[in-house]
Amino acid sequence: MFLADAVEKTSLQDNRRIDLNYMLGLVFFLIVMSFLTTVFMALKEYYYDSDSLPVDTVSIRGNLNELEIARISAALTDSGQLHNFIKLDVDSIQETVKSIPWVESVSVRKQWPAYLYLDVAEKRAVARWKDDRLLSEHSGVYEAPDGEFFGNLVMLDGPEAKAGYMYQNYLSFRDLLSPVGCAITKLVLTERQSWELYMDNGVKLVLGRENIDAVGDGEADQPDSKSVVQRRLERFTKVYPQIRKNFVNISYIDLRYDNGMAIGWKNEPGSNAS
């Protein structure tokens, strides 16, 4: 009887000791978790929700001048993403830079703890579009970069929707004139779809439309792979050696005739047909 009571008493003491250890362990676990949570929230606020870890080095690589690099840097700063490296979104940075009209493509890479690398390729201009824009063969008309030097680019002037069509015709006209040493400085497609071509010697060629023209349309029905305008330009190259010496006095040459051309002389009201 006494032995059973002693065993029962010992068992109760052991149970109380186990319960106490469990409670102490639980309290310790909760204290540790609370501490870790507090530390995590503090670190999150310090590194994620504040400006404690800004991007302090931005490397912009590419065949760019100082003004273009400055334009990209300003766009990145205005985006408001450089103040926190952790929150910086590479895709968003890429879209920001690609929104600059003259940027063709960009790759973005960030490196811990505060570095951002950009490889930028700008659009390649093949022609000048009107007074202040450029034409890329693959990307269409775009705003010229700040401080862009247009150099010897031909100027195209016409409906923007036909920019690519105009450039392809420019290449064709250029190849036709090249053998006689004439270069095109400006090509115009008027609202009536009539071609006007300005050469480096100051003379304007009036080429007319592809199909029907105000002066004549006999060439339109000729069986030839070349267009009406191309045939007119070829006709000009054949007579060019004969009239070259008078170019200094010529203002324009109208090629919209079936079998000839009209020459407009400088400082004279009329024109002479030949």
PDB file of C-alpha atoms in Angstrom:
ATOM      1  CA  MET A   1       0.000   0.000   0.000  1.00  0.00           C
ATOM      2  CA  PHE A   2       2.718   2.408   1.019  1.00  0.00           C
ATOM      3  CA  LEU A   3       4.824   1.355  -1.991  1.00  0.00           C
ATOM      4  CA  ALA A   4       1.971   2.116  -4.417  1.00  0.00           C
ATOM      5  CA  ASP A   5       1.458   5.558  -2.889  1.00  0.00           C
ATOM      6  CA  ALA A   6       5.173   6.308  -3.212  1.00  0.00           C
ATOM      7  CA  VAL A   7       5.236   5.275  -6.875  1.00  0.00           C
ATOM      8  CA  GLU A   8       2.164   7.407  -7.628  1.00  0.00           C
ATOM      9  CA  LYS A   9       3.729  10.416  -5.896  1.00  0.00           C
ATOM     10  CA  THR A  10       6.960  10.053  -7.865  1.00  0.00           C
ATOM     11  CA  SER A  11       5.013   9.814 -11.143  1.00  0.00           C
ATOM     12  CA  LEU A  12       3.151  13.032 -10.380  1.00  0.00           C
ATOM     13  CA  GLN A  13       6.418  14.834  -9.653  1.00  0.00           C
ATOM     14  CA  ASP A  14       7.871  13.623 -12.963  1.00  0.00           C
ATOM     15  CA  ASN A  15       4.814  14.839 -14.865  1.00  0.00           C
ATOM     16  CA  ARG A  16       5.052  18.275 -13.230  1.00  0.00           C
ATOM     17  CA  ARG A  17       8.743  18.436 -14.184  1.00  0.00           C
ATOM     18  CA  ILE A  18       7.932  17.542 -17.819  1.00  0.00           C
ATOM     19  CA  ASP A  19       5.161  20.141 -17.992  1.00  0.00           C
ATOM     20  CA  LEU A  20       7.487  22.790 -16.582  1.00  0.00           C
ATOM     21  CA  ASN A  21      10.233  21.967 -19.082  1.00  0.00           C
ATOM     22  CA  TYR A  22       7.706  22.084 -21.906  1.00  0.00           C
ATOM     23  CA  MET A  23       6.440  25.481 -20.841  1.00  0.00           C
ATOM     24  CA  LEU A  24       9.972  26.814 -20.459  1.00  0.00           C
ATOM     25  CA  GLY A  25      10.868  25.493 -23.921  1.00  0.00           C
ATOM     26  CA  LEU A  26       7.742  26.998 -25.443  1.00  0.00           C
ATOM     27  CA  VAL A  27       8.419  30.376 -23.838  1.00  0.00           C
ATOM     28  CA  PHE A  28      12.025  30.286 -25.055  1.00  0.00           C
ATOM     29  CA  PHE A  29      10.878  29.400 -28.589  1.00  0.00           C
ATOM     30  CA  LEU A  30       8.393  32.270 -28.611  1.00  0.00           C
ATOM     31  CA  ILE A  31      11.046  34.678 -27.359  1.00  0.00           C
ATOM     32  CA  VAL A  32      13.467  33.596 -30.107  1.00  0.00           C
ATOM     33  CA  MET A  33      10.801  33.852 -32.815  1.00  0.00           C
ATOM     34  CA  SER A  34       9.776  37.265 -31.578  1.00  0.00           C
ATOM     35  CA  PHE A  35      13.401  38.390 -31.612  1.00  0.00           C
ATOM     36  CA  LEU A  36      13.962  37.063 -35.135  1.00  0.00           C
ATOM     37  CA  THR A  37      10.760  38.665 -36.380  1.00  0.00           C
ATOM     38  CA  THR A  38      11.801  41.986 -34.882  1.00  0.00           C
ATOM     39  CA  VAL A  39      15.229  41.730 -36.491  1.00  0.00           C
ATOM     40  CA  PHE A  40      13.714  40.761 -39.858  1.00  0.00           C
ATOM     41  CA  MET A  41      11.275  43.678 -39.816  1.00  0.00           C
ATOM     42  CA  ALA A  42      14.050  46.076 -38.844  1.00  0.00           C
ATOM     43  CA  LEU A  43      16.279  44.820 -41.661  1.00  0.00           C
ATOM     44  CA  LYS A  44      13.394  44.944 -44.106  1.00  0.00           C
ATOM     45  CA  GLU A  45      12.639  48.541 -43.208  1.00  0.00           C
ATOM     46  CA  TYR A  46      16.320  49.442 -43.348  1.00  0.00           C
ATOM     47  CA  TYR A  47      17.128  47.784 -46.671  1.00  0.00           C
ATOM     48  CA  TYR A  48      13.815  47.509 -48.495  1.00  0.00           C
ATOM     49  CA  ASP A  49      11.529  50.297 -47.366  1.00  0.00           C
ATOM     50  CA  SER A  50      14.160  53.032 -47.153  1.00  0.00           C
ATOM     51  CA  ASP A  51      16.947  54.530 -49.236  1.00  0.00           C
ATOM     52  CA  SER A  52      19.672  52.823 -47.247  1.00  0.00           C
ATOM     53  CA  LEU A  53      20.977  50.767 -50.183  1.00  0.00           C
ATOM     54  CA  PRO A  54      20.925  52.955 -53.321  1.00  0.00           C
ATOM     55  CA  VAL A  55      22.523  52.161 -56.667  1.00  0.00           C
ATOM     56  CA  ASP A  56      25.678  54.236 -56.588  1.00  0.00           C
ATOM     57  CA  THR A  57      27.378  53.032 -59.797  1.00  0.00           C
ATOM     58  CA  VAL A  58      25.675  52.979 -63.216  1.00  0.00           C
ATOM     59  CA  SER A  59      27.754  51.829 -66.187  1.00  0.00           C
ATOM     60  CA  ILE A  60      26.325  52.694 -69.628  1.00  0.00           C
ATOM     61  CA  ARG A  61      28.125  51.023 -72.495  1.00  0.00           C
ATOM     62  CA  GLY A  62      27.593  51.474 -76.225  1.00  0.00           C
ATOM     63  CA  ASN A  63      28.622  53.685 -79.118  1.00  0.00           C
ATOM     64  CA  LEU A  64      27.095  56.777 -77.498  1.00  0.00           C
ATOM     65  CA  ASN A  65      28.177  60.385 -77.160  1.00  0.00           C
ATOM     66  CA  GLU A  66      28.151  62.351 -73.908  1.00  0.00           C
ATOM     67  CA  LEU A  67      24.745  63.919 -74.547  1.00  0.00           C
ATOM     68  CA  GLU A  68      23.154  60.525 -75.213  1.00  0.00           C
ATOM     69  CA  ILE A  69      24.656  59.058 -72.040  1.00  0.00           C
ATOM     70  CA  ALA A  70      23.393  62.065 -70.092  1.00  0.00           C
ATOM     71  CA  ARG A  71      19.893  61.546 -71.543  1.00  0.00           C
ATOM     72  CA  ILE A  72      19.864  57.905 -70.421  1.00  0.00           C
ATOM     73  CA  SER A  73      21.185  58.811 -66.959  1.00  0.00           C
ATOM     74  CA  ALA A  74      18.472  61.432 -66.566  1.00  0.00           C
ATOM     75  CA  ALA A  75      15.780  58.921 -67.600  1.00  0.00           C
ATOM     76  CA  LEU A  76      17.053  56.438 -65.002  1.00  0.00           C
ATOM     77  CA  THR A  77      17.107  59.078 -62.284  1.00  0.00           C
ATOM     78  CA  ASP A  78      13.608  60.285 -63.153  1.00  0.00           C
ATOM     79  CA  SER A  79      12.317  56.707 -62.974  1.00  0.00           C
ATOM     80  CA  GLY A  80      12.895  56.802 -59.189  1.00  0.00           C
ATOM     81  CA  GLN A  81      14.267  53.259 -59.088  1.00  0.00           C
ATOM     82  CA  LEU A  82      17.919  53.910 -58.298  1.00  0.00           C
ATOM     83  CA  HIS A  83      17.323  54.751 -54.632  1.00  0.00           C
ATOM     84  CA  ASN A  84      17.014  51.098 -53.618  1.00  0.00           C
ATOM     85  CA  PHE A  85      19.078  48.280 -55.121  1.00  0.00           C
ATOM     86  CA  ILE A  86      16.885  45.491 -53.722  1.00  0.00           C
ATOM     87  CA  LYS A  87      13.656  46.856 -55.174  1.00  0.00           C
ATOM     88  CA  LEU A  88      15.242  47.742 -58.521  1.00  0.00           C
ATOM     89  CA  ASP A  89      13.352  45.943 -61.314  1.00  0.00           C
ATOM     90  CA  VAL A  90      15.572  45.047 -64.277  1.00  0.00           C
ATOM     91  CA  ASP A  91      12.614  44.746 -66.688  1.00  0.00           C
ATOM     92  CA  SER A  92      11.291  48.139 -65.677  1.00  0.00           C
ATOM     93  CA  ILE A  93      14.720  49.728 -66.166  1.00  0.00           C
ATOM     94  CA  GLN A  94      14.905  48.138 -69.596  1.00  0.00           C
ATOM     95  CA  GLU A  95      11.516  49.571 -70.585  1.00  0.00           C
ATOM     96  CA  THR A  96      12.532  53.009 -69.301  1.00  0.00           C
ATOM     97  CA  VAL A  97      15.626  53.107 -71.498  1.00  0.00           C
ATOM     98  CA  LYS A  98      13.856  51.597 -74.531  1.00  0.00           C
ATOM     99  CA  SER A  99      11.252  54.372 -74.328  1.00  0.00           C
ATOM    100  CA  ILE A 100      13.952  56.818 -75.474  1.00  0.00           C
ATOM    101  CA  PRO A 101      13.151  57.235 -79.207  1.00  0.00           C
ATOM    102  CA  TRP A 102      16.637  56.582 -80.596  1.00  0.00           C
ATOM    103  CA  VAL A 103      17.372  53.464 -78.507  1.00  0.00           C
ATOM    104  CA  GLU A 104      17.164  50.258 -80.539  1.00  0.00           C
ATOM    105  CA  SER A 105      17.829  47.739 -77.761  1.00  0.00           C
ATOM    106  CA  VAL A 106      19.209  47.529 -74.223  1.00  0.00           C
ATOM    107  CA  SER A 107      20.325  44.771 -71.881  1.00  0.00           C
ATOM    108  CA  VAL A 108      20.361  45.394 -68.126  1.00  0.00           C
ATOM    109  CA  ARG A 109      22.244  43.625 -65.364  1.00  0.00           C
ATOM    110  CA  LYS A 110      22.561  44.475 -61.677  1.00  0.00           C
ATOM    111  CA  GLN A 111      25.314  43.310 -59.351  1.00  0.00           C
ATOM    112  CA  TRP A 112      25.399  43.294 -55.567  1.00  0.00           C
ATOM    113  CA  PRO A 113      25.627  45.501 -53.677  1.00  0.00           C
ATOM    114  CA  ALA A 114      25.081  48.682 -55.721  1.00  0.00           C
ATOM    115  CA  TYR A 115      26.047  48.264 -59.378  1.00  0.00           C
ATOM    116  CA  LEU A 116      23.911  48.581 -62.512  1.00  0.00           C
ATOM    117  CA  TYR A 117      25.224  47.748 -65.991  1.00  0.00           C
ATOM    118  CA  LEU A 118      23.528  48.733 -69.265  1.00  0.00           C
ATOM    119  CA  ASP A 119      24.541  47.799 -72.814  1.00  0.00           C
ATOM    120  CA  VAL A 120      22.724  50.169 -75.168  1.00  0.00           C
ATOM    121  CA  ALA A 121      22.467  50.002 -78.972  1.00  0.00           C
ATOM    122  CA  GLU A 122      21.040  53.009 -80.762  1.00  0.00           C
ATOM    123  CA  LYS A 123      19.083  52.973 -83.985  1.00  0.00           C
ATOM    124  CA  ARG A 124      21.141  53.274 -87.173  1.00  0.00           C
ATOM    125  CA  ALA A 125      19.985  56.223 -89.254  1.00  0.00           C
ATOM    126  CA  VAL A 126      19.902  55.712 -93.014  1.00  0.00           C
ATOM    127  CA  ALA A 127      18.278  59.049 -93.892  1.00  0.00           C
ATOM    128  CA  ARG A 128      17.224  62.374 -92.455  1.00  0.00           C
ATOM    129  CA  TRP A 129      13.468  62.761 -92.152  1.00  0.00           C
ATOM    130  CA  LYS A 130      12.400  66.340 -92.845  1.00  0.00           C
ATOM    131  CA  ASP A 131      14.151  68.917 -90.658  1.00  0.00           C
ATOM    132  CA  ASP A 132      14.749  67.340 -87.274  1.00  0.00           C
ATOM    133  CA  ARG A 133      14.140  63.579 -87.298  1.00  0.00           C
ATOM    134  CA  LEU A 134      15.833  60.479 -88.621  1.00  0.00           C
ATOM    135  CA  LEU A 135      14.815  57.310 -90.426  1.00  0.00           C
ATOM    136  CA  SER A 136      15.961  53.843 -89.421  1.00  0.00           C
ATOM    137  CA  GLU A 137      15.577  51.147 -92.044  1.00  0.00           C
ATOM    138  CA  HIS A 138      14.045  48.741 -89.528  1.00  0.00           C
ATOM    139  CA  SER A 139      12.466  51.043 -86.914  1.00  0.00           C
ATOM    140  CA  GLY A 140      10.913  53.833 -88.971  1.00  0.00           C
ATOM    141  CA  VAL A 141      11.010  57.549 -88.220  1.00  0.00           C
ATOM    142  CA  TYR A 142      12.297  58.584 -84.805  1.00  0.00           C
ATOM    143  CA  GLU A 143      13.408  61.622 -82.862  1.00  0.00           C
ATOM    144  CA  ALA A 144      17.048  62.485 -83.398  1.00  0.00           C
ATOM    145  CA  PRO A 145      19.337  62.274 -80.334  1.00  0.00           C
ATOM    146  CA  ASP A 146      20.394  65.529 -78.715  1.00  0.00           C
ATOM    147  CA  GLY A 147      23.298  67.080 -80.577  1.00  0.00           C
ATOM    148  CA  GLU A 148      22.981  64.688 -83.522  1.00  0.00           C
ATOM    149  CA  PHE A 149      25.057  65.668 -86.543  1.00  0.00           C
ATOM    150  CA  PHE A 150      23.171  64.753 -89.697  1.00  0.00           C
ATOM    151  CA  GLY A 151      26.304  64.659 -91.830  1.00  0.00           C
ATOM    152  CA  ASN A 152      25.744  63.612 -95.433  1.00  0.00           C
ATOM    153  CA  LEU A 153      22.456  61.801 -94.871  1.00  0.00           C
ATOM    154  CA  VAL A 154      19.916  62.353 -97.631  1.00  0.00           C
ATOM    155  CA  MET A 155      16.776  64.236 -96.564  1.00  0.00           C
ATOM    156  CA  LEU A 156      13.414  62.596 -97.210  1.00  0.00           C
ATOM    157  CA  ASP A 157      10.197  64.627 -97.107  1.00  0.00           C
ATOM    158  CA  GLY A 158       6.756  63.117 -97.564  1.00  0.00           C
ATOM    159  CA  PRO A 159       3.955  61.212 -95.803  1.00  0.00           C
ATOM    160  CA  GLU A 160       5.430  59.487 -92.755  1.00  0.00           C
ATOM    161  CA  ALA A 161       3.450  56.326 -93.500  1.00  0.00           C
ATOM    162  CA  LYS A 162       5.483  55.996 -96.721  1.00  0.00           C
ATOM    163  CA  ALA A 163       8.901  56.581 -95.171  1.00  0.00           C
ATOM    164  CA  GLY A 164      10.129  53.061 -95.907  1.00  0.00           C
ATOM    165  CA  TYR A 165       8.757  53.191 -99.465  1.00  0.00           C
ATOM    166  CA  MET A 166      10.531  56.512-100.034  1.00  0.00           C
ATOM    167  CA  TYR A 167      13.831  55.139 -98.784  1.00  0.00           C
ATOM    168  CA  GLN A 168      13.662  52.131-101.118  1.00  0.00           C
ATOM    169  CA  ASN A 169      12.985  54.473-104.039  1.00  0.00           C
ATOM    170  CA  TYR A 170      15.875  56.682-102.941  1.00  0.00           C
ATOM    171  CA  LEU A 171      18.201  53.669-103.192  1.00  0.00           C
ATOM    172  CA  SER A 172      16.926  52.971-106.709  1.00  0.00           C
ATOM    173  CA  PHE A 173      17.280  56.607-107.821  1.00  0.00           C
ATOM    174  CA  ARG A 174      20.744  56.837-106.248  1.00  0.00           C
ATOM    175  CA  ASP A 175      21.965  53.804-108.197  1.00  0.00           C
ATOM    176  CA  LEU A 176      20.646  55.268-111.459  1.00  0.00           C
ATOM    177  CA  LEU A 177      22.399  58.612-110.921  1.00  0.00           C
ATOM    178  CA  SER A 178      25.640  57.227-109.556  1.00  0.00           C
ATOM    179  CA  PRO A 179      27.216  56.394-112.970  1.00  0.00           C
ATOM    180  CA  VAL A 180      27.027  60.059-114.056  1.00  0.00           C
ATOM    181  CA  GLY A 181      28.396  61.347-110.753  1.00  0.00           C
ATOM    182  CA  CYS A 182      25.203  62.970-109.426  1.00  0.00           C
ATOM    183  CA  ALA A 183      24.265  62.574-105.755  1.00  0.00           C
ATOM    184  CA  ILE A 184      20.843  63.100-104.194  1.00  0.00           C
ATOM    185  CA  THR A 185      20.616  65.533-101.277  1.00  0.00           C
ATOM    186  CA  LYS A 186      16.823  65.608-100.918  1.00  0.00           C
ATOM    187  CA  LEU A 187      13.912  63.481-102.141  1.00  0.00           C
ATOM    188  CA  VAL A 188      10.316  64.708-101.883  1.00  0.00           C
ATOM    189  CA  LEU A 189       7.044  62.833-102.347  1.00  0.00           C
ATOM    190  CA  THR A 190       4.287  65.440-102.596  1.00  0.00           C
ATOM    191  CA  GLU A 191       0.686  65.092-101.497  1.00  0.00           C
ATOM    192  CA  ARG A 192      -0.183  64.280-105.127  1.00  0.00           C
ATOM    193  CA  GLN A 193       2.321  61.389-104.987  1.00  0.00           C
ATOM    194  CA  SER A 194       4.679  63.212-107.335  1.00  0.00           C
ATOM    195  CA  TRP A 195       8.447  62.789-106.982  1.00  0.00           C
ATOM    196  CA  GLU A 196      10.874  65.712-106.772  1.00  0.00           C
ATOM    197  CA  LEU A 197      14.592  65.074-106.512  1.00  0.00           C
ATOM    198  CA  TYR A 198      17.282  67.583-105.490  1.00  0.00           C
ATOM    199  CA  MET A 199      20.883  66.905-106.498  1.00  0.00           C
ATOM    200  CA  ASP A 200      24.145  68.045-104.943  1.00  0.00           C
ATOM    201  CA  ASN A 201      24.752  70.392-107.885  1.00  0.00           C
ATOM    202  CA  GLY A 202      21.688  72.412-106.866  1.00  0.00           C
ATOM    203  CA  VAL A 203      19.373  71.275-109.687  1.00  0.00           C
ATOM    204  CA  LYS A 204      15.891  69.928-108.989  1.00  0.00           C
ATOM    205  CA  LEU A 205      14.479  67.089-111.080  1.00  0.00           C
ATOM    206  CA  VAL A 206      10.688  66.906-111.392  1.00  0.00           C
ATOM    207  CA  LEU A 207       9.935  63.215-111.942  1.00  0.00           C
ATOM    208  CA  GLY A 208       6.159  63.185-111.571  1.00  0.00           C
ATOM    209  CA  ARG A 209       3.979  60.280-110.492  1.00  0.00           C
ATOM    210  CA  GLU A 210       4.361  56.576-111.153  1.00  0.00           C
ATOM    211  CA  ASN A 211       1.177  56.291-113.264  1.00  0.00           C
ATOM    212  CA  ILE A 212      -0.501  59.412-114.696  1.00  0.00           C
ATOM    213  CA  ASP A 213       1.067  62.893-114.774  1.00  0.00           C
ATOM    214  CA  ALA A 214      -0.191  66.329-115.594  1.00  0.00           C
ATOM    215  CA  VAL A 215       2.100  66.718-118.612  1.00  0.00           C
ATOM    216  CA  GLY A 216       2.084  63.277-120.178  1.00  0.00           C
ATOM    217  CA  ASP A 217       1.469  59.602-119.439  1.00  0.00           C
ATOM    218  CA  GLY A 218       2.625  57.805-122.582  1.00  0.00           C
ATOM    219  CA  GLU A 219       5.392  55.973-120.719  1.00  0.00           C
ATOM    220  CA  ALA A 220       3.010  54.366-118.259  1.00  0.00           C
ATOM    221  CA  ASP A 221       1.959  51.695-120.758  1.00  0.00           C
ATOM    222  CA  GLN A 222       5.460  50.709-121.899  1.00  0.00           C
ATOM    223  CA  PRO A 223       6.266  47.025-121.200  1.00  0.00           C
ATOM    224  CA  ASP A 224       9.253  47.407-118.875  1.00  0.00           C
ATOM    225  CA  SER A 225      10.188  46.126-115.447  1.00  0.00           C
ATOM    226  CA  LYS A 226      11.278  49.644-114.502  1.00  0.00           C
ATOM    227  CA  SER A 227       8.773  52.159-113.208  1.00  0.00           C
ATOM    228  CA  VAL A 228       7.786  55.282-115.124  1.00  0.00           C
ATOM    229  CA  VAL A 229       9.874  57.432-112.810  1.00  0.00           C
ATOM    230  CA  GLN A 230      12.929  55.189-113.167  1.00  0.00           C
ATOM    231  CA  ARG A 231      12.724  55.391-116.974  1.00  0.00           C
ATOM    232  CA  ARG A 232      12.539  59.164-116.798  1.00  0.00           C
ATOM    233  CA  LEU A 233      15.583  59.252-114.596  1.00  0.00           C
ATOM    234  CA  GLU A 234      17.425  56.968-117.025  1.00  0.00           C
ATOM    235  CA  ARG A 235      16.548  59.359-119.845  1.00  0.00           C
ATOM    236  CA  PHE A 236      18.068  62.185-117.839  1.00  0.00           C
ATOM    237  CA  THR A 237      21.340  60.299-117.335  1.00  0.00           C
ATOM    238  CA  LYS A 238      21.656  59.807-121.117  1.00  0.00           C
ATOM    239  CA  VAL A 239      21.443  63.554-121.867  1.00  0.00           C
ATOM    240  CA  TYR A 240      23.321  64.653-118.767  1.00  0.00           C
ATOM    241  CA  PRO A 241      26.751  64.826-120.461  1.00  0.00           C
ATOM    242  CA  GLN A 242      25.322  67.255-123.035  1.00  0.00           C
ATOM    243  CA  ILE A 243      23.823  69.675-120.508  1.00  0.00           C
ATOM    244  CA  ARG A 244      26.273  69.298-117.636  1.00  0.00           C
ATOM    245  CA  LYS A 245      28.263  72.404-118.561  1.00  0.00           C
ATOM    246  CA  ASN A 246      25.090  74.530-118.184  1.00  0.00           C
ATOM    247  CA  PHE A 247      24.085  73.203-114.776  1.00  0.00           C
ATOM    248  CA  VAL A 248      25.292  76.322-113.022  1.00  0.00           C
ATOM    249  CA  ASN A 249      22.488  78.246-114.747  1.00  0.00           C
ATOM    250  CA  ILE A 250      19.753  75.587-114.389  1.00  0.00           C
ATOM    251  CA  SER A 251      17.113  75.766-111.653  1.00  0.00           C
ATOM    252  CA  TYR A 252      15.072  72.649-112.438  1.00  0.00           C
ATOM    253  CA  ILE A 253      14.500  70.003-115.097  1.00  0.00           C
ATOM    254  CA  ASP A 254      10.981  68.699-115.685  1.00  0.00           C
ATOM    255  CA  LEU A 255      11.091  65.103-116.931  1.00  0.00           C
ATOM    256  CA  ARG A 256       7.344  64.504-117.141  1.00  0.00           C
ATOM    257  CA  TYR A 257       7.368  64.544-120.952  1.00  0.00           C
ATOM    258  CA  ASP A 258       7.099  61.500-123.199  1.00  0.00           C
ATOM    259  CA  ASN A 259      10.047  62.313-125.455  1.00  0.00           C
ATOM    260  CA  GLY A 260      11.861  65.242-123.875  1.00  0.00           C
ATOM    261  CA  MET A 261      12.241  67.510-120.897  1.00  0.00           C
ATOM    262  CA  ALA A 262      11.705  71.130-119.880  1.00  0.00           C
ATOM    263  CA  ILE A 263      14.546  73.136-118.394  1.00  0.00           C
ATOM    264  CA  GLY A 264      13.930  76.022-116.020  1.00  0.00           C
ATOM    265  CA  TRP A 265      16.742  78.531-116.029  1.00  0.00           C
ATOM    266  CA  LYS A 266      17.785  80.605-113.052  1.00  0.00           C
ATOM    267  CA  ASN A 267      16.629  84.246-113.057  1.00  0.00           C
ATOM    268  CA  GLU A 268      14.332  83.644-116.047  1.00  0.00           C
ATOM    269  CA  PRO A 269      10.517  83.393-115.839  1.00  0.00           C
ATOM    270  CA  GLY A 270       9.999  80.719-118.483  1.00  0.00           C
ATOM    271  CA  SER A 271      11.476  77.376-119.345  1.00  0.00           C
ATOM    272  CA  ASN A 272      12.918  75.824-122.509  1.00  0.00           C
ATOM    273  CA  ALA A 273      11.911  72.416-123.798  1.00  0.00           C
ATOM    274  CA  SER A 274      14.499  70.107-125.292  1.00  0.00           C
TER     275      SER A 274
END
